[in-house]
Amino acid sequence: MHFFKKLFIVSSTGILLALAGCKSDSSTSSTTQISEEDLQPVAVPKFERDSAFVFVEKQVAFGPRVPNTEAHKQCKNWLVEKFKSYGLKVTEQPFQAKAYTGKTLNGVNIIAQYKPEAAKRILLAAHWDSRHIADSPLNVDRSNEPILGADDGGSGVGVLLEIARQLQATPADVGVDFVLFDAEDHGNDSDVNPDPESWCLGSQHWARNLVPAGYRPKYGILLDMVGAKGARFPKEEVSMTFAPQVMNKVWKLGQSLGYTNYFVNETAGPVTDDHYFVNVIAKIPMIDIIGKPANTQTGFGAHWHTHNDNMDVIDVRTLRAVGQTMLEVIYREAAGRF
Ligand code: AHN
Ligand code: ZN
């Protein structure tokens, strides 16, 4: 009897709840080996998709966030103040890096810590800069002008800000470090001379100069292009190489919440994104949730690195699918159930 009861408990939520109700029966006996704690459902706050949308809109309103520009500086100040207003400990990590163009970029990584004293920590990241040119083959005009990057940059940051807001409203027993990388998108996209190291200059700097020093989270999750209408997130290869368990758990959680059109069980080739350098240089296992539709000319959405990457491509349902899944990860991690 004992054996069967246990089997039922782990296999059916309905029966689990029914048994949990029979408290007088089991409180003194050893019929169940599942602790009271395991029976508690994890309470996860609701991700407010409209709030995340407004955070994307606000970034875009500054104009393109290209290093060495006034819009970049203004947006940085706003991001820092926003995180501070949610009670986080914010550190700016300024750096200089030489771009492939020969220009010296003045970058700033932004680190915002929730419960900096907590031992158990996770890393959530996105890039906050936007691309200096619209060099996709699909772009039609003004190719040498910077893009707004509503999806490419803005979306991930918008989702993270909303998560920070939720953490202040509903405390979680886990440390969360938000890292906004700068100068991710100032790389060389030429086919003739592909240069992976020209991308992700902020994350390369951070990975070599960790803030906080000696930082060792359990794992990291990078959000890149997580706001476009109809986005698909295949399991990207760098993520699957360095942190397959995290990847599979996050995808399962997203699917369990009903976001099956977004978190698809497909694989995609490797992307040189911030998580690559965090994995390779800092040796922190990190995955990338990145919008990557199947069978497109560029490998990314049609708006990628074009002037169409503006608020018109942003869909609150996509922001919510990612944001709610991230909240599920955080509050489950806090309950020791991720
Ligand atoms: C390259 O195109 C080499 N990496 C794509 C990383 C990226 C750019 N993510 C957003 N913009
Ligand atoms: Zn980009």
mmCIF file of C-alpha atoms and ligand atoms in Angstrom:
data_model
loop_
_atom_site.group_PDB
_atom_site.id
_atom_site.type_symbol
_atom_site.label_atom_id
_atom_site.label_comp_id
_atom_site.label_asym_id
_atom_site.label_seq_id
_atom_site.Cartn_x
_atom_site.Cartn_y
_atom_site.Cartn_z
ATOM 1 C CA MET A 1 0.000 0.000 0.000
ATOM 2 C CA HIS A 2 2.767 2.366 0.904
ATOM 3 C CA PHE A 3 4.425 1.883 -2.459
ATOM 4 C CA PHE A 4 1.278 2.570 -4.448
ATOM 5 C CA LYS A 5 0.361 5.600 -2.458
ATOM 6 C CA LYS A 6 3.732 7.150 -3.121
ATOM 7 C CA LEU A 7 3.450 6.348 -6.791
ATOM 8 C CA PHE A 8 0.112 8.117 -6.978
ATOM 9 C CA ILE A 9 1.387 11.145 -5.143
ATOM 10 C CA VAL A 10 4.113 11.809 -7.613
ATOM 11 C CA SER A 11 2.071 10.963 -10.677
ATOM 12 C CA SER A 12 -1.110 12.938 -10.286
ATOM 13 C CA THR A 13 -1.713 16.408 -8.983
ATOM 14 C CA GLY A 14 -5.401 15.654 -8.458
ATOM 15 C CA ILE A 15 -4.676 12.736 -6.152
ATOM 16 C CA LEU A 16 -1.893 14.698 -4.492
ATOM 17 C CA LEU A 17 -4.357 17.403 -3.500
ATOM 18 C CA ALA A 18 -6.921 14.822 -2.374
ATOM 19 C CA LEU A 19 -4.363 13.160 -0.110
ATOM 20 C CA ALA A 20 -3.081 16.442 1.207
ATOM 21 C CA GLY A 21 -6.584 17.059 2.475
ATOM 22 C CA CYS A 22 -6.538 13.860 4.601
ATOM 23 C CA LYS A 23 -4.269 15.357 7.166
ATOM 24 C CA SER A 24 -5.613 13.591 10.269
ATOM 25 C CA ASP A 25 -4.941 10.235 8.593
ATOM 26 C CA SER A 26 -1.317 10.747 7.808
ATOM 27 C CA SER A 27 0.095 13.212 10.300
ATOM 28 C CA THR A 28 1.223 10.570 12.761
ATOM 29 C CA SER A 29 1.984 7.745 10.370
ATOM 30 C CA SER A 30 4.788 7.187 7.916
ATOM 31 C CA THR A 31 2.526 6.568 4.942
ATOM 32 C CA THR A 32 4.080 9.362 2.936
ATOM 33 C CA GLN A 33 7.700 10.332 2.470
ATOM 34 C CA ILE A 34 6.850 13.582 0.803
ATOM 35 C CA SER A 35 7.356 16.456 3.184
ATOM 36 C CA GLU A 36 4.817 19.120 3.971
ATOM 37 C CA GLU A 37 7.046 21.541 2.096
ATOM 38 C CA ASP A 38 6.908 19.550 -1.131
ATOM 39 C CA LEU A 39 3.128 19.702 -1.053
ATOM 40 C CA GLN A 40 3.043 23.478 -1.020
ATOM 41 C CA PRO A 41 2.324 24.889 -4.420
ATOM 42 C CA VAL A 42 4.792 27.555 -5.407
ATOM 43 C CA ALA A 43 3.160 30.966 -5.400
ATOM 44 C CA VAL A 44 4.356 32.923 -8.406
ATOM 45 C CA PRO A 45 3.292 36.526 -8.996
ATOM 46 C CA LYS A 46 1.714 37.583 -12.234
ATOM 47 C CA PHE A 47 4.019 39.115 -14.810
ATOM 48 C CA GLU A 48 2.385 42.347 -15.978
ATOM 49 C CA ARG A 49 2.911 42.307 -19.720
ATOM 50 C CA ASP A 50 1.749 45.910 -20.192
ATOM 51 C CA SER A 51 4.285 47.093 -17.658
ATOM 52 C CA ALA A 52 7.063 45.315 -19.558
ATOM 53 C CA PHE A 53 5.777 46.853 -22.800
ATOM 54 C CA VAL A 54 5.998 50.362 -21.324
ATOM 55 C CA PHE A 55 9.593 49.620 -20.234
ATOM 56 C CA VAL A 56 10.470 48.737 -23.827
ATOM 57 C CA GLU A 57 8.696 51.832 -25.104
ATOM 58 C CA LYS A 58 10.586 54.032 -22.680
ATOM 59 C CA GLN A 59 13.987 52.754 -23.843
ATOM 60 C CA VAL A 60 13.056 53.216 -27.500
ATOM 61 C CA ALA A 61 11.898 56.768 -26.766
ATOM 62 C CA PHE A 62 15.512 57.694 -25.910
ATOM 63 C CA GLY A 63 16.418 56.847 -29.514
ATOM 64 C CA PRO A 64 19.109 54.348 -30.555
ATOM 65 C CA ARG A 65 21.254 53.426 -27.512
ATOM 66 C CA VAL A 66 24.587 53.428 -29.274
ATOM 67 C CA PRO A 67 27.729 53.875 -27.128
ATOM 68 C CA ASN A 68 29.240 57.386 -27.157
ATOM 69 C CA THR A 69 25.852 59.055 -27.774
ATOM 70 C CA GLU A 70 23.676 61.209 -25.545
ATOM 71 C CA ALA A 71 20.675 58.830 -25.863
ATOM 72 C CA HIS A 72 22.881 55.996 -24.615
ATOM 73 C CA LYS A 73 23.918 58.006 -21.560
ATOM 74 C CA GLN A 74 20.379 59.156 -20.786
ATOM 75 C CA CYS A 75 19.001 55.643 -21.078
ATOM 76 C CA LYS A 76 21.751 54.293 -18.820
ATOM 77 C CA ASN A 77 20.853 56.834 -16.146
ATOM 78 C CA TRP A 78 17.185 55.890 -16.420
ATOM 79 C CA LEU A 79 17.939 52.147 -16.127
ATOM 80 C CA VAL A 80 20.129 52.698 -13.069
ATOM 81 C CA GLU A 81 17.463 54.814 -11.349
ATOM 82 C CA LYS A 82 14.741 52.339 -12.258
ATOM 83 C CA PHE A 83 16.573 49.413 -10.648
ATOM 84 C CA LYS A 84 17.358 51.556 -7.602
ATOM 85 C CA SER A 85 13.692 52.483 -7.262
ATOM 86 C CA TYR A 86 12.923 48.759 -6.875
ATOM 87 C CA GLY A 87 15.344 48.542 -3.968
ATOM 88 C CA LEU A 88 18.199 46.810 -5.794
ATOM 89 C CA LYS A 89 21.900 47.381 -5.208
ATOM 90 C CA VAL A 90 23.156 48.886 -8.449
ATOM 91 C CA THR A 91 26.752 48.984 -9.665
ATOM 92 C CA GLU A 92 27.928 50.571 -12.885
ATOM 93 C CA GLN A 93 30.890 48.930 -14.575
ATOM 94 C CA PRO A 94 32.354 51.372 -17.082
ATOM 95 C CA PHE A 95 34.826 50.107 -19.683
ATOM 96 C CA GLN A 96 36.448 51.100 -22.928
ATOM 97 C CA ALA A 97 36.655 48.733 -25.866
ATOM 98 C CA LYS A 98 37.924 49.035 -29.395
ATOM 99 C CA ALA A 99 35.217 48.334 -31.979
ATOM 100 C CA TYR A 100 35.938 46.685 -35.340
ATOM 101 C CA THR A 101 35.436 50.129 -36.889
ATOM 102 C CA GLY A 102 38.486 51.396 -35.028
ATOM 103 C CA LYS A 103 36.356 53.529 -32.743
ATOM 104 C CA THR A 104 36.880 53.389 -28.980
ATOM 105 C CA LEU A 105 33.527 52.707 -27.334
ATOM 106 C CA ASN A 106 32.743 54.004 -23.868
ATOM 107 C CA GLY A 107 30.548 51.273 -22.466
ATOM 108 C CA VAL A 108 28.823 50.684 -19.138
ATOM 109 C CA ASN A 109 27.577 47.336 -17.860
ATOM 110 C CA ILE A 110 24.824 47.710 -15.276
ATOM 111 C CA ILE A 111 24.657 45.217 -12.401
ATOM 112 C CA ALA A 112 21.547 45.281 -10.177
ATOM 113 C CA GLN A 113 21.376 42.862 -7.270
ATOM 114 C CA TYR A 114 18.306 41.572 -5.496
ATOM 115 C CA LYS A 115 19.201 40.290 -1.998
ATOM 116 C CA PRO A 116 22.979 40.771 -2.447
ATOM 117 C CA GLU A 117 23.555 38.874 0.828
ATOM 118 C CA ALA A 118 21.806 35.651 -0.272
ATOM 119 C CA ALA A 119 24.131 32.689 -0.927
ATOM 120 C CA LYS A 120 21.963 30.979 -3.540
ATOM 121 C CA ARG A 121 21.967 33.196 -6.640
ATOM 122 C CA ILE A 122 20.943 33.236 -10.263
ATOM 123 C CA LEU A 123 21.981 35.546 -13.082
ATOM 124 C CA LEU A 124 19.508 37.145 -15.492
ATOM 125 C CA ALA A 125 20.890 39.236 -18.331
ATOM 126 C CA ALA A 126 20.170 41.131 -21.531
ATOM 127 C CA HIS A 127 22.022 43.694 -23.617
ATOM 128 C CA TRP A 128 20.894 47.290 -23.300
ATOM 129 C CA ASP A 129 22.681 48.859 -26.285
ATOM 130 C CA SER A 130 21.231 48.968 -29.775
ATOM 131 C CA ARG A 131 22.976 48.456 -33.115
ATOM 132 C CA HIS A 132 24.856 51.346 -34.738
ATOM 133 C CA ILE A 133 23.817 50.407 -38.290
ATOM 134 C CA ALA A 134 20.946 48.691 -40.116
ATOM 135 C CA ASP A 135 23.089 46.262 -42.076
ATOM 136 C CA SER A 136 20.672 43.389 -42.563
ATOM 137 C CA PRO A 137 20.322 42.452 -46.251
ATOM 138 C CA LEU A 138 16.591 42.887 -45.655
ATOM 139 C CA ASN A 139 16.899 46.545 -44.665
ATOM 140 C CA VAL A 140 15.712 48.942 -47.381
ATOM 141 C CA ASP A 141 17.070 52.399 -46.563
ATOM 142 C CA ARG A 142 19.327 54.362 -44.181
ATOM 143 C CA SER A 143 21.516 51.307 -43.720
ATOM 144 C CA ASN A 144 24.293 53.352 -42.166
ATOM 145 C CA GLU A 145 22.002 54.777 -39.472
ATOM 146 C CA PRO A 146 21.535 53.263 -35.995
ATOM 147 C CA ILE A 147 18.390 51.251 -35.208
ATOM 148 C CA LEU A 148 15.850 51.645 -32.410
ATOM 149 C CA GLY A 149 16.268 48.041 -31.275
ATOM 150 C CA ALA A 150 12.854 47.619 -29.667
ATOM 151 C CA ASP A 151 13.234 43.853 -29.872
ATOM 152 C CA ASP A 152 17.019 43.665 -30.224
ATOM 153 C CA GLY A 153 17.996 44.958 -26.844
ATOM 154 C CA GLY A 154 14.845 46.674 -25.589
ATOM 155 C CA SER A 155 12.673 43.592 -25.096
ATOM 156 C CA GLY A 156 15.032 41.661 -22.829
ATOM 157 C CA VAL A 157 15.679 44.711 -20.666
ATOM 158 C CA GLY A 158 11.933 45.439 -20.456
ATOM 159 C CA VAL A 159 11.236 41.918 -19.213
ATOM 160 C CA LEU A 160 14.029 42.155 -16.631
ATOM 161 C CA LEU A 161 12.771 45.480 -15.282
ATOM 162 C CA GLU A 162 9.303 44.016 -14.783
ATOM 163 C CA ILE A 163 10.819 41.034 -12.957
ATOM 164 C CA ALA A 164 12.721 43.433 -10.675
ATOM 165 C CA ARG A 165 9.457 45.247 -9.962
ATOM 166 C CA GLN A 166 7.727 41.960 -9.109
ATOM 167 C CA LEU A 167 10.545 40.904 -6.777
ATOM 168 C CA GLN A 168 10.076 44.043 -4.719
ATOM 169 C CA ALA A 169 6.314 43.444 -4.495
ATOM 170 C CA THR A 170 6.572 39.705 -3.698
ATOM 171 C CA PRO A 171 9.832 38.766 -1.963
ATOM 172 C CA ALA A 172 11.602 35.548 -2.991
ATOM 173 C CA ASP A 173 14.165 33.625 -0.946
ATOM 174 C CA VAL A 174 16.882 33.705 -3.603
ATOM 175 C CA GLY A 175 19.454 36.194 -4.830
ATOM 176 C CA VAL A 176 18.906 37.499 -8.350
ATOM 177 C CA ASP A 177 21.570 39.434 -10.219
ATOM 178 C CA PHE A 178 20.425 41.428 -13.207
ATOM 179 C CA VAL A 179 23.256 42.255 -15.562
ATOM 180 C CA LEU A 180 22.641 44.576 -18.500
ATOM 181 C CA PHE A 181 25.509 44.221 -20.942
ATOM 182 C CA ASP A 182 26.599 47.130 -23.085
ATOM 183 C CA ALA A 183 28.133 47.046 -26.576
ATOM 184 C CA GLU A 184 26.750 43.649 -27.488
ATOM 185 C CA ASP A 185 25.550 44.784 -30.878
ATOM 186 C CA HIS A 186 28.469 46.773 -32.295
ATOM 187 C CA GLY A 187 30.004 43.765 -34.052
ATOM 188 C CA ASN A 188 31.183 43.065 -37.570
ATOM 189 C CA ASP A 189 28.603 41.171 -39.612
ATOM 190 C CA SER A 190 30.656 40.905 -42.801
ATOM 191 C CA ASP A 191 30.708 37.467 -44.418
ATOM 192 C CA VAL A 192 34.191 38.073 -45.743
ATOM 193 C CA ASN A 193 35.767 38.625 -42.372
ATOM 194 C CA PRO A 194 33.571 37.144 -39.651
ATOM 195 C CA ASP A 195 34.840 38.255 -36.295
ATOM 196 C CA PRO A 196 32.974 36.746 -33.309
ATOM 197 C CA GLU A 197 35.050 38.705 -30.789
ATOM 198 C CA SER A 198 33.893 42.019 -32.264
ATOM 199 C CA TRP A 199 30.480 41.303 -30.691
ATOM 200 C CA CYS A 200 29.499 41.268 -27.029
ATOM 201 C CA LEU A 201 32.220 43.660 -25.868
ATOM 202 C CA GLY A 202 30.453 44.382 -22.573
ATOM 203 C CA SER A 203 29.950 40.754 -21.613
ATOM 204 C CA GLN A 204 33.554 39.970 -22.558
ATOM 205 C CA HIS A 205 34.701 42.721 -20.215
ATOM 206 C CA TRP A 206 32.372 41.619 -17.411
ATOM 207 C CA ALA A 207 33.357 37.948 -17.764
ATOM 208 C CA ARG A 208 37.031 38.930 -17.301
ATOM 209 C CA ASN A 209 36.271 41.373 -14.477
ATOM 210 C CA LEU A 210 33.350 39.901 -12.577
ATOM 211 C CA VAL A 211 31.089 42.213 -10.580
ATOM 212 C CA PRO A 212 30.615 41.206 -7.871
ATOM 213 C CA ALA A 213 34.164 39.805 -7.611
ATOM 214 C CA GLY A 214 34.305 36.006 -7.469
ATOM 215 C CA TYR A 215 30.672 35.821 -8.568
ATOM 216 C CA ARG A 216 29.369 32.224 -8.752
ATOM 217 C CA PRO A 217 25.636 31.956 -9.469
ATOM 218 C CA LYS A 218 24.054 28.535 -10.000
ATOM 219 C CA TYR A 219 23.421 29.463 -13.651
ATOM 220 C CA GLY A 220 22.552 32.355 -15.921
ATOM 221 C CA ILE A 221 19.753 33.080 -18.362
ATOM 222 C CA LEU A 222 20.202 35.587 -21.195
ATOM 223 C CA LEU A 223 17.208 37.185 -22.909
ATOM 224 C CA ASP A 224 17.778 38.407 -26.472
ATOM 225 C CA MET A 225 14.993 39.386 -28.866
ATOM 226 C CA VAL A 226 12.203 38.138 -26.638
ATOM 227 C CA GLY A 227 9.459 40.561 -27.648
ATOM 228 C CA ALA A 228 8.499 40.080 -31.293
ATOM 229 C CA LYS A 229 5.077 38.970 -32.413
ATOM 230 C CA GLY A 230 5.033 35.230 -33.095
ATOM 231 C CA ALA A 231 8.569 34.717 -31.766
ATOM 232 C CA ARG A 232 9.970 31.191 -31.572
ATOM 233 C CA PHE A 233 12.692 30.130 -29.198
ATOM 234 C CA PRO A 234 14.472 26.999 -30.407
ATOM 235 C CA LYS A 235 17.100 25.382 -28.176
ATOM 236 C CA GLU A 236 20.231 27.227 -29.274
ATOM 237 C CA GLU A 237 23.414 25.194 -29.531
ATOM 238 C CA VAL A 238 25.836 27.112 -27.277
ATOM 239 C CA SER A 239 23.227 26.930 -24.511
ATOM 240 C CA MET A 240 22.702 23.208 -25.097
ATOM 241 C CA THR A 241 26.442 22.609 -25.001
ATOM 242 C CA PHE A 242 27.158 24.423 -21.726
ATOM 243 C CA ALA A 243 23.908 24.178 -19.756
ATOM 244 C CA PRO A 244 21.581 21.545 -21.258
ATOM 245 C CA GLN A 245 19.795 20.761 -17.976
ATOM 246 C CA VAL A 246 18.923 24.397 -17.338
ATOM 247 C CA MET A 247 17.759 24.727 -20.939
ATOM 248 C CA ASN A 248 15.504 21.680 -20.794
ATOM 249 C CA LYS A 249 14.019 22.660 -17.432
ATOM 250 C CA VAL A 250 13.246 26.204 -18.571
ATOM 251 C CA TRP A 251 11.626 24.947 -21.785
ATOM 252 C CA LYS A 252 9.539 22.399 -19.856
ATOM 253 C CA LEU A 253 8.398 25.094 -17.426
ATOM 254 C CA GLY A 254 7.474 27.472 -20.251
ATOM 255 C CA GLN A 255 5.539 24.716 -21.988
ATOM 256 C CA SER A 256 3.786 23.739 -18.745
ATOM 257 C CA LEU A 257 2.519 27.311 -18.475
ATOM 258 C CA GLY A 258 0.995 26.977 -21.944
ATOM 259 C CA TYR A 259 3.623 28.836 -23.941
ATOM 260 C CA THR A 260 4.209 25.943 -26.323
ATOM 261 C CA ASN A 261 4.253 28.102 -29.460
ATOM 262 C CA TYR A 262 7.207 30.057 -28.072
ATOM 263 C CA PHE A 263 9.267 27.413 -26.258
ATOM 264 C CA VAL A 264 9.511 24.931 -29.114
ATOM 265 C CA ASN A 265 11.254 21.559 -28.981
ATOM 266 C CA GLU A 266 13.584 22.348 -31.846
ATOM 267 C CA THR A 267 17.290 22.937 -31.939
ATOM 268 C CA ALA A 268 19.131 25.780 -33.649
ATOM 269 C CA GLY A 269 22.776 26.359 -34.481
ATOM 270 C CA PRO A 270 25.115 28.312 -32.209
ATOM 271 C CA VAL A 271 24.770 32.086 -31.810
ATOM 272 C CA THR A 272 27.666 34.307 -30.763
ATOM 273 C CA ASP A 273 25.816 36.092 -28.018
ATOM 274 C CA ASP A 274 26.699 37.336 -24.517
ATOM 275 C CA HIS A 275 26.125 33.879 -23.006
ATOM 276 C CA TYR A 276 28.942 32.446 -25.148
ATOM 277 C CA PHE A 277 31.549 34.656 -23.467
ATOM 278 C CA VAL A 278 30.056 34.194 -19.999
ATOM 279 C CA ASN A 279 30.299 30.415 -20.487
ATOM 280 C CA VAL A 280 33.763 30.376 -22.012
ATOM 281 C CA ILE A 281 35.520 33.146 -20.081
ATOM 282 C CA ALA A 282 33.737 33.239 -16.697
ATOM 283 C CA LYS A 283 32.780 29.537 -16.782
ATOM 284 C CA ILE A 284 29.288 30.360 -15.547
ATOM 285 C CA PRO A 285 26.751 28.006 -17.167
ATOM 286 C CA MET A 286 24.404 30.252 -19.096
ATOM 287 C CA ILE A 287 21.612 29.757 -21.609
ATOM 288 C CA ASP A 288 20.168 32.135 -24.194
ATOM 289 C CA ILE A 289 16.467 32.555 -24.852
ATOM 290 C CA ILE A 290 16.704 34.067 -28.315
ATOM 291 C CA GLY A 291 14.064 34.699 -30.947
ATOM 292 C CA LYS A 292 15.141 32.670 -33.944
ATOM 293 C CA PRO A 293 12.448 31.761 -36.459
ATOM 294 C CA ALA A 294 13.016 28.742 -38.699
ATOM 295 C CA ASN A 295 14.142 29.131 -42.307
ATOM 296 C CA THR A 296 14.769 32.858 -42.578
ATOM 297 C CA GLN A 297 17.420 34.491 -44.706
ATOM 298 C CA THR A 298 19.298 36.008 -41.767
ATOM 299 C CA GLY A 299 18.612 33.337 -39.158
ATOM 300 C CA PHE A 300 16.649 35.891 -37.129
ATOM 301 C CA GLY A 301 13.320 37.714 -37.471
ATOM 302 C CA ALA A 302 12.725 39.848 -40.579
ATOM 303 C CA HIS A 303 13.051 43.020 -38.447
ATOM 304 C CA TRP A 304 16.502 42.038 -37.166
ATOM 305 C CA HIS A 305 19.089 44.778 -37.788
ATOM 306 C CA THR A 306 16.594 46.807 -39.824
ATOM 307 C CA HIS A 307 14.685 49.997 -39.095
ATOM 308 C CA ASN A 308 11.585 47.846 -38.667
ATOM 309 C CA ASP A 309 12.885 46.842 -35.252
ATOM 310 C CA ASN A 310 10.587 49.385 -33.592
ATOM 311 C CA MET A 311 7.571 49.210 -31.261
ATOM 312 C CA ASP A 312 5.383 47.855 -34.082
ATOM 313 C CA VAL A 313 7.041 44.430 -33.845
ATOM 314 C CA ILE A 314 6.614 44.156 -30.062
ATOM 315 C CA ASP A 315 3.805 41.918 -28.813
ATOM 316 C CA VAL A 316 2.844 41.861 -25.128
ATOM 317 C CA ARG A 317 2.037 38.147 -25.386
ATOM 318 C CA THR A 318 5.631 37.316 -26.252
ATOM 319 C CA LEU A 319 6.952 39.496 -23.419
ATOM 320 C CA ARG A 320 4.601 37.719 -21.031
ATOM 321 C CA ALA A 321 5.507 34.196 -22.195
ATOM 322 C CA VAL A 322 9.149 34.882 -21.389
ATOM 323 C CA GLY A 323 8.568 36.993 -18.284
ATOM 324 C CA GLN A 324 6.117 34.602 -16.645
ATOM 325 C CA THR A 325 8.445 31.689 -17.340
ATOM 326 C CA MET A 326 11.322 33.601 -15.722
ATOM 327 C CA LEU A 327 9.204 34.357 -12.647
ATOM 328 C CA GLU A 328 8.337 30.661 -12.437
ATOM 329 C CA VAL A 329 12.068 29.837 -12.499
ATOM 330 C CA ILE A 330 12.868 32.385 -9.771
ATOM 331 C CA TYR A 331 10.104 31.469 -7.309
ATOM 332 C CA ARG A 332 10.666 27.752 -7.856
ATOM 333 C CA GLU A 333 14.375 28.252 -7.267
ATOM 334 C CA ALA A 334 13.508 30.123 -4.044
ATOM 335 C CA ALA A 335 11.362 27.173 -2.916
ATOM 336 C CA GLY A 336 14.137 24.703 -3.835
ATOM 337 C CA ARG A 337 11.931 23.262 -6.527
ATOM 338 C CA PHE A 338 13.608 24.185 -9.817
HETATM 339 C C1 AHN B 1 25.990 37.554 -34.600
HETATM 340 O O1 AHN B 1 25.308 38.019 -35.481
HETATM 341 C C2 AHN B 1 27.398 37.149 -34.776
HETATM 342 N N1 AHN B 1 25.508 37.378 -33.392
HETATM 343 C C3 AHN B 1 24.152 37.727 -33.095
HETATM 344 C C4 AHN B 1 24.047 38.210 -31.702
HETATM 345 C C5 AHN B 1 23.069 39.282 -31.685
HETATM 346 C C6 AHN B 1 23.088 40.401 -32.422
HETATM 347 N N2 AHN B 1 22.019 39.305 -30.930
HETATM 348 C C7 AHN B 1 21.384 40.413 -31.176
HETATM 349 N N3 AHN B 1 22.006 41.092 -32.071
HETATM 350 ZN ZN ZN B 2 21.551 42.730 -32.849
#
